[in-house]
PDB file of C-alpha atoms and ligand atoms in Angstrom:
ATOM      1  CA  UNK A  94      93.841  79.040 102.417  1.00 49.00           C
ATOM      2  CA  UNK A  95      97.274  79.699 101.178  1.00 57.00           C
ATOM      3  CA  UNK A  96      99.797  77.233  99.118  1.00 62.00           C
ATOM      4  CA  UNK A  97     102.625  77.309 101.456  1.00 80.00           C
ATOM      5  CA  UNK A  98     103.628  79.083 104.449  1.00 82.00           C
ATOM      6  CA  UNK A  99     105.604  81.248 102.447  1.00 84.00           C
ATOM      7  CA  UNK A 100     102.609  82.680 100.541  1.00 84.00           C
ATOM      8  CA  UNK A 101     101.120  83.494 103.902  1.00 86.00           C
ATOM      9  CA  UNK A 102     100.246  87.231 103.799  1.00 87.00           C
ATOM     10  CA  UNK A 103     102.898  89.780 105.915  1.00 89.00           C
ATOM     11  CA  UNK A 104     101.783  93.332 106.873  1.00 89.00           C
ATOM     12  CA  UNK A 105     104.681  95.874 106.026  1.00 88.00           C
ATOM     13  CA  UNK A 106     104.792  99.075 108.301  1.00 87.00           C
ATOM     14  CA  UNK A 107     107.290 101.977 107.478  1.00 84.00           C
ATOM     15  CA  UNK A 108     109.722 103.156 110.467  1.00 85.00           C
ATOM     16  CA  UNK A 109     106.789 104.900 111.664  1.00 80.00           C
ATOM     17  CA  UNK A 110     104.737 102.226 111.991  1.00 85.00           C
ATOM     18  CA  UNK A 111     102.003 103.070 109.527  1.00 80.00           C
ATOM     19  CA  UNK A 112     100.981 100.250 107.568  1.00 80.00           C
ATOM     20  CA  UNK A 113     101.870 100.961 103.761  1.00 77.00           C
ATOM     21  CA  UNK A 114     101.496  97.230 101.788  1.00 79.00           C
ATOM     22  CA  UNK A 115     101.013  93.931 102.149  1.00 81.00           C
ATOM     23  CA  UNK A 116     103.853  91.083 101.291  1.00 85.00           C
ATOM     24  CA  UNK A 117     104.158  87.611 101.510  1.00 87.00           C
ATOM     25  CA  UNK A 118     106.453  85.926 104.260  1.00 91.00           C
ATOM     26  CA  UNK A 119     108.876  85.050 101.667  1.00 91.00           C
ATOM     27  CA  UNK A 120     109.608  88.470 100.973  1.00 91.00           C
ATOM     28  CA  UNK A 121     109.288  89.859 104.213  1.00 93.00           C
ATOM     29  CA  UNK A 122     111.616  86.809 104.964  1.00 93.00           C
ATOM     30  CA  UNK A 123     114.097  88.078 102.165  1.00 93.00           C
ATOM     31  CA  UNK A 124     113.902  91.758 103.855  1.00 93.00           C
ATOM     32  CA  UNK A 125     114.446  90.663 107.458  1.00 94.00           C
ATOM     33  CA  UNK A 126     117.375  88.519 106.396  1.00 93.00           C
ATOM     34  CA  UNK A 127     118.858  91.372 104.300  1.00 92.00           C
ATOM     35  CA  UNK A 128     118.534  93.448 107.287  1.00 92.00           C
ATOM     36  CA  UNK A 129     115.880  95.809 105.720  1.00 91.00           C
ATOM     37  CA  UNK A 130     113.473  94.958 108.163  1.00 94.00           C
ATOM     38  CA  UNK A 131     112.663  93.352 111.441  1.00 96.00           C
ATOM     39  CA  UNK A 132     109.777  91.498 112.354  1.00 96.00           C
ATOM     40  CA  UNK A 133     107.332  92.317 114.916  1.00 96.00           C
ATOM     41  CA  UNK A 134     105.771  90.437 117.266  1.00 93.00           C
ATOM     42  CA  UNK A 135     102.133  91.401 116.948  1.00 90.00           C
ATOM     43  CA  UNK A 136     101.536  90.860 120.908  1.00 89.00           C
ATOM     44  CA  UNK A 137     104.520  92.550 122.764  1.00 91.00           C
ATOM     45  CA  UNK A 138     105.617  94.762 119.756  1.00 91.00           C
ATOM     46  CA  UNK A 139     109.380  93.220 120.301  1.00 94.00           C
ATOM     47  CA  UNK A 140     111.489  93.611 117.442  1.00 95.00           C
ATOM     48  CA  UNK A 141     113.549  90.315 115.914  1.00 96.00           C
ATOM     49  CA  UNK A 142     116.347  90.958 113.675  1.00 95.00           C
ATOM     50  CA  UNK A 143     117.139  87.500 111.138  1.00 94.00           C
ATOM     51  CA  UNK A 144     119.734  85.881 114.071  1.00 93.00           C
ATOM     52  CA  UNK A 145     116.638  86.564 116.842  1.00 93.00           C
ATOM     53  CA  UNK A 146     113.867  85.273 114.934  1.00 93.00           C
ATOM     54  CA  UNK A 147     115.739  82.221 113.224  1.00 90.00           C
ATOM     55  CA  UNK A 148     116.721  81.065 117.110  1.00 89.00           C
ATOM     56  CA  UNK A 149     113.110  81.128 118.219  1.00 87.00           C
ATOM     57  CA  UNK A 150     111.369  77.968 118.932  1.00 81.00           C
ATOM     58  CA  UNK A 151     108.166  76.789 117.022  1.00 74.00           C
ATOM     59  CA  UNK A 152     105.228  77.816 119.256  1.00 71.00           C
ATOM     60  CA  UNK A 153     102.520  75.912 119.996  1.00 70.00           C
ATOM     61  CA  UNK A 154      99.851  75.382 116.620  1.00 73.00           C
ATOM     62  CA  UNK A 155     102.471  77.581 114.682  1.00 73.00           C
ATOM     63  CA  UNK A 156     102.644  77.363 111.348  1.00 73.00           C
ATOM     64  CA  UNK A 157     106.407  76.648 110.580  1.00 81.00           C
ATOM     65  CA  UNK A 158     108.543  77.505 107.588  1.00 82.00           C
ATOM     66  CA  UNK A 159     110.368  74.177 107.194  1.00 79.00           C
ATOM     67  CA  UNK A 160     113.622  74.260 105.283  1.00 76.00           C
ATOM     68  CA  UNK A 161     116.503  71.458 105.168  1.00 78.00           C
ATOM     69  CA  UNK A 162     118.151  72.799 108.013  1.00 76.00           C
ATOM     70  CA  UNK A 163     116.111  74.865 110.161  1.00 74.00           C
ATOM     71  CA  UNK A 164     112.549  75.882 110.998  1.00 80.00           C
ATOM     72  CA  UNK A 165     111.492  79.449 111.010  1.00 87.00           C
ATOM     73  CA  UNK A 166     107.961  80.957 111.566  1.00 89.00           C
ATOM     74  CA  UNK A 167     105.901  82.426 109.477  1.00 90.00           C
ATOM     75  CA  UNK A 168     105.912  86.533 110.164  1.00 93.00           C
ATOM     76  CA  UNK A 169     103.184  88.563 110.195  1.00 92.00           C
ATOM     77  CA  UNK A 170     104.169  91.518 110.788  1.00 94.00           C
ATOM     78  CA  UNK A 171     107.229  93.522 110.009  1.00 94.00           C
ATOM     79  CA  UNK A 172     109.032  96.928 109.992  1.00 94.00           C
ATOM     80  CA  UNK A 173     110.872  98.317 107.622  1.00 91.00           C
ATOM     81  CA  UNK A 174     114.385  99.537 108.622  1.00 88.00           C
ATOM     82  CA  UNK A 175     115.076 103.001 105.851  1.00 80.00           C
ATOM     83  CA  UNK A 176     111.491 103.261 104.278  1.00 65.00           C
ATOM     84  CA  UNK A 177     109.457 106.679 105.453  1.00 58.00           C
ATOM     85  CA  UNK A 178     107.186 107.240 102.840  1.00 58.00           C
ATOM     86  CA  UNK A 179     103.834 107.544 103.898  1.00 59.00           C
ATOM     87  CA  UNK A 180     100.759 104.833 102.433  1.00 59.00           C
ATOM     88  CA  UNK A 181      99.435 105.647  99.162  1.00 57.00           C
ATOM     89  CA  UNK A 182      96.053 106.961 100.051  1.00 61.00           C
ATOM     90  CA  UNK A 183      94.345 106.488  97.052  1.00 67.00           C
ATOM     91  CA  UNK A 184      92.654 103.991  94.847  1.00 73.00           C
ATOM     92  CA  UNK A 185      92.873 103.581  91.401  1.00 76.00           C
ATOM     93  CA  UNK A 186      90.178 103.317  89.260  1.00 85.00           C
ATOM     94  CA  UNK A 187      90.172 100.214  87.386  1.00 86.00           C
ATOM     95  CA  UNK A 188      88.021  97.691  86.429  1.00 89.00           C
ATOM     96  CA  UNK A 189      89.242  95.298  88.730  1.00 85.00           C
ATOM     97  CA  UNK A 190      88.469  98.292  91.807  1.00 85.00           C
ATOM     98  CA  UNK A 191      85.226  98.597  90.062  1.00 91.00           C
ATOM     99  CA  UNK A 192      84.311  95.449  90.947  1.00 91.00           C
ATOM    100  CA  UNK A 193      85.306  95.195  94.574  1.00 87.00           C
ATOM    101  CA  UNK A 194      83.749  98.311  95.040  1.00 90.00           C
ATOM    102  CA  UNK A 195      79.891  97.074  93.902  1.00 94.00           C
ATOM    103  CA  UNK A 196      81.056  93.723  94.924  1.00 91.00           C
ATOM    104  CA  UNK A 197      79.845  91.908  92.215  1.00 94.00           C
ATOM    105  CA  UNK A 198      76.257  93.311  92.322  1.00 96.00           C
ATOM    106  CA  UNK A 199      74.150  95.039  89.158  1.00 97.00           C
ATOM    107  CA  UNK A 200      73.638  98.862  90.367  1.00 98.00           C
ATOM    108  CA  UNK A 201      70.451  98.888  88.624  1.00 97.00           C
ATOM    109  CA  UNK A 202      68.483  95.517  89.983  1.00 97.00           C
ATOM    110  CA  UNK A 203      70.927  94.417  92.866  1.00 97.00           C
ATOM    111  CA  UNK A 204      71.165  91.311  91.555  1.00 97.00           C
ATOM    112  CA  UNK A 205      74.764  89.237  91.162  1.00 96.00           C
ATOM    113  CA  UNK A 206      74.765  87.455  88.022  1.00 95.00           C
ATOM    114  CA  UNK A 207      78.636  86.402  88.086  1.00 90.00           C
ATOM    115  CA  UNK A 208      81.606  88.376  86.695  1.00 89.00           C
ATOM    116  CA  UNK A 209      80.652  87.496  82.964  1.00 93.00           C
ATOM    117  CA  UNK A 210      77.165  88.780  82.734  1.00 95.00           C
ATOM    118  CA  UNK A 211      78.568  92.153  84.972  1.00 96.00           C
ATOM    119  CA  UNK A 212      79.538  95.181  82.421  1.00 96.00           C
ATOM    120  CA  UNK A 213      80.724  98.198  83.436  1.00 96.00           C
ATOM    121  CA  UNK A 214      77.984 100.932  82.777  1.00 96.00           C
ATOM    122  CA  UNK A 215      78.479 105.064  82.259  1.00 95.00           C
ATOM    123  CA  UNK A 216      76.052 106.462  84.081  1.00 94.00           C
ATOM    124  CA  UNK A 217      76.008 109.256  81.921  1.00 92.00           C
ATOM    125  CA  UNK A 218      76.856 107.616  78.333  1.00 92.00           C
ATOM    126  CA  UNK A 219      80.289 108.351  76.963  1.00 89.00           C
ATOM    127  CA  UNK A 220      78.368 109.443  74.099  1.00 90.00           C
ATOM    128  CA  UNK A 221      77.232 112.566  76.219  1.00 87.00           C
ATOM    129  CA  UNK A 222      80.082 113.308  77.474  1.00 88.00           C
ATOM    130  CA  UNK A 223      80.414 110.883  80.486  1.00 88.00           C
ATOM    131  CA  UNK A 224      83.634 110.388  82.086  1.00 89.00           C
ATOM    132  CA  UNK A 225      85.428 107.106  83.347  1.00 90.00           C
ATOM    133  CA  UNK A 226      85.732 107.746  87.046  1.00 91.00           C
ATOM    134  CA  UNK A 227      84.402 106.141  90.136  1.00 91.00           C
ATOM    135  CA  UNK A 228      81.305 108.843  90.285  1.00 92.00           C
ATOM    136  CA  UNK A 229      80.353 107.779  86.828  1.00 94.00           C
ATOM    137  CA  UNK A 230      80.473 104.214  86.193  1.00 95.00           C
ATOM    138  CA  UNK A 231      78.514 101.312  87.828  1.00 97.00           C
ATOM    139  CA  UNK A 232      78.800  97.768  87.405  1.00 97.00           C
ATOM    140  CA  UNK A 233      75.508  96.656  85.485  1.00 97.00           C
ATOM    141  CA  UNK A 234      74.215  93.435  84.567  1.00 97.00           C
ATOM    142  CA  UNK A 235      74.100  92.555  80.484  1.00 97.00           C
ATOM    143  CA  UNK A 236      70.468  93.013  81.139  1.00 97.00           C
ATOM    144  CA  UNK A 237      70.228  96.330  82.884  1.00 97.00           C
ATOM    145  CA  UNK A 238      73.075  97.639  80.557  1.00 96.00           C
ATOM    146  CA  UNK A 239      70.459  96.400  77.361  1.00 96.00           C
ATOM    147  CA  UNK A 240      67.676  98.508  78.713  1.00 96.00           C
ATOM    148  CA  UNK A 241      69.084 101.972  79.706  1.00 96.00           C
ATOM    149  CA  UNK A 242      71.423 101.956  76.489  1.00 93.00           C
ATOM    150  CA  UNK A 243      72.244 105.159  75.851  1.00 92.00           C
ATOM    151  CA  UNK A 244      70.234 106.864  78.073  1.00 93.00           C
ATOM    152  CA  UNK A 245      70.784 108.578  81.567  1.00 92.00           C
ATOM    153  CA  UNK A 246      69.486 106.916  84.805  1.00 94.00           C
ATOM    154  CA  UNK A 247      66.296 109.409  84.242  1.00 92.00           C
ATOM    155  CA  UNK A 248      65.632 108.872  81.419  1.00 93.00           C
ATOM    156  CA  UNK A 249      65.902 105.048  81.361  1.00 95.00           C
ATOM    157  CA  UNK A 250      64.195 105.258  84.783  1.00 95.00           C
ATOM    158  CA  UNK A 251      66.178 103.339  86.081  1.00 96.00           C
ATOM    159  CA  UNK A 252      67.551 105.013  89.205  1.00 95.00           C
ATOM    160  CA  UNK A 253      71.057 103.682  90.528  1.00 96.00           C
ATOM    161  CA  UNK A 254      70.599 101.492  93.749  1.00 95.00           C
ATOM    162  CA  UNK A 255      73.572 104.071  95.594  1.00 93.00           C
ATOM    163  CA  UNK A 256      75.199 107.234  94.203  1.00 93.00           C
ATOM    164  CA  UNK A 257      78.761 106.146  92.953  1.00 94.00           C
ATOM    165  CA  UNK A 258      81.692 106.868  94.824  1.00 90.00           C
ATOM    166  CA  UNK A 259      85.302 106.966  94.988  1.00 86.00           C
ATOM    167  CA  UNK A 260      86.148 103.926  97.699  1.00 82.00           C
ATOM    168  CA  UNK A 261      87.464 104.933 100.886  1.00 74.00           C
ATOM    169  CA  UNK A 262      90.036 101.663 101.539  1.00 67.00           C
ATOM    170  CA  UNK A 263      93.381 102.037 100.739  1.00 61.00           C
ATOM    171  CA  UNK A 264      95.047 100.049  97.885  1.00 54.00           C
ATOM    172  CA  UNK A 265      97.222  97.336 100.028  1.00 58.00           C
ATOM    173  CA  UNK A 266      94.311  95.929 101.166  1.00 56.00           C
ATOM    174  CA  UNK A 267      92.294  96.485  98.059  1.00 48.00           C
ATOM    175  CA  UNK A 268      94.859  94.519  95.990  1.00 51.00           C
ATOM    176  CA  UNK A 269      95.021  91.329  98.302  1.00 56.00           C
ATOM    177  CA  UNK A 270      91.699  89.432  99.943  1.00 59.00           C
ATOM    178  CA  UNK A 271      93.335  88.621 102.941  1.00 67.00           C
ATOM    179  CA  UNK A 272      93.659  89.805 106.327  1.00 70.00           C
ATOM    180  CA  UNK A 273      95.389  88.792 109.765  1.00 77.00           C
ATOM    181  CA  UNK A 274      93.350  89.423 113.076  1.00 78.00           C
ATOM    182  CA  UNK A 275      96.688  90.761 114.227  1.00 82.00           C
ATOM    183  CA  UNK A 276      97.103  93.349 112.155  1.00 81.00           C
ATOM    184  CA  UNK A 277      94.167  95.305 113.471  1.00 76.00           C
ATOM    185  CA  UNK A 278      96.428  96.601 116.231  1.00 79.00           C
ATOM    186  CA  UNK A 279      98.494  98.696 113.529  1.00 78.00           C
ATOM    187  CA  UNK A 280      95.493  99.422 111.072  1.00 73.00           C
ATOM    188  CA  UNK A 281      92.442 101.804 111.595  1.00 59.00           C
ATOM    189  CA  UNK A 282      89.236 100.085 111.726  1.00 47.00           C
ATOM    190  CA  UNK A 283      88.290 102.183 108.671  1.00 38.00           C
ATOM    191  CA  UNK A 284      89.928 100.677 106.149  1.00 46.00           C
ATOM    192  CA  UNK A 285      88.935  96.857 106.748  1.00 43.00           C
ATOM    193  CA  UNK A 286      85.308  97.425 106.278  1.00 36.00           C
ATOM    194  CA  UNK A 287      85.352  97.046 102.353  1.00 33.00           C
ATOM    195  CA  UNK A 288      87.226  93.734 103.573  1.00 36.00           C
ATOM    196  CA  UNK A 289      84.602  92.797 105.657  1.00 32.00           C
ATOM    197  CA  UNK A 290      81.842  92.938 103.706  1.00 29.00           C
ATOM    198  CA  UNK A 291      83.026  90.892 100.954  1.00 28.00           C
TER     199      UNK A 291
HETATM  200 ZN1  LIG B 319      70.730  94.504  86.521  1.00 68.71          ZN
END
């Protein structure tokens, strides 16, 4: 699933344990080391500094960092030590978003032709005024975008399969595919659905 160990996905929690990205455990590793963080052990919530976490032994089915001259293991979750800012709560709108958000499917006919025949669609035209924003554009299919043209949903009759809406997940999970089963202990169920239904 992942190139190396290190790419392995970290949740990062501010010193209040919200959860406000996701790293890899390279960087976490970099952060722990530097003693900007600590990592957490997902099932007793103890805290390892670098010394504590470098001395543990590989656990059973671990997957272990392997380095010339020691073995560490792979965090997955860690704390920050000085960072109190609370998680961006909001998702920008970009095509990329835009995508996630309809997951890949026409507005108009449902259908999931694949990211090259998928256009992004105004639902009122620019021409009339229509804005770029998540409550006016759709991902349509070359076909569907064709036949409304430059014409409202009405007028096209072509009504929209779900009213468009500004997604409710939060960015850091938005931006990477991934999750870890033990990071549902620090994260509302709330945000994971978009996640889930992927
Ligand atoms: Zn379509």
């Amino acid at each position: 699933m992942f190139s190396s160990v290190l790419d392995r996905p970290t949740l990062i929690l501010n010193r209040s344990w919200q959860a406000v990205a996701v790293s890899t455990a390279a960087r976490s590793l970099v952060k722990v080391y530097r003693g900007a963080a600590h990592v957490v052990d997902p099932n007793d919530y103890q805290l390892y500094d670098w010394n504590d976490w470098a001395a543990l032994p590989a656990a059973a089915e671990e997957v272990m960092i392997t380095t010339p001259y020691f073995q560490l293991r792979a965090p997955e979750v860690v704390v920050l030590s000085h960072y109190d800012c609370a998680p961006d709560a909001t998702v920008s709108f970009s095509r990329r978003n835009l995508f996630r958000r309809d997951q890949f499917t026409c507005q108009y006919c449902g259908k999931r032709p694949g990211s090259d025949d998928l256009t992004v669609d105004h639902v009122v035209p620019r021409s009339r005024g229509g804005a770029s924003c998540w409550e006016n554009c759709v991902l349509a299919c070359v076909k569907c975008n064709r036949r409304k043209a430059d014409k409202s949903p009405a007028q096209a009759r072509m009504p929209l399969l779900r009213q468009p809406k500004k997604p409710r997940w939060k960015p850091i999970y938005a931006a990477h595919g991934v999750r870890l089963g033990s990071w549902a202990k620090f994260v509302s169920d709330v945000y994971w659905n978009i996640e889930l239904e992927s």
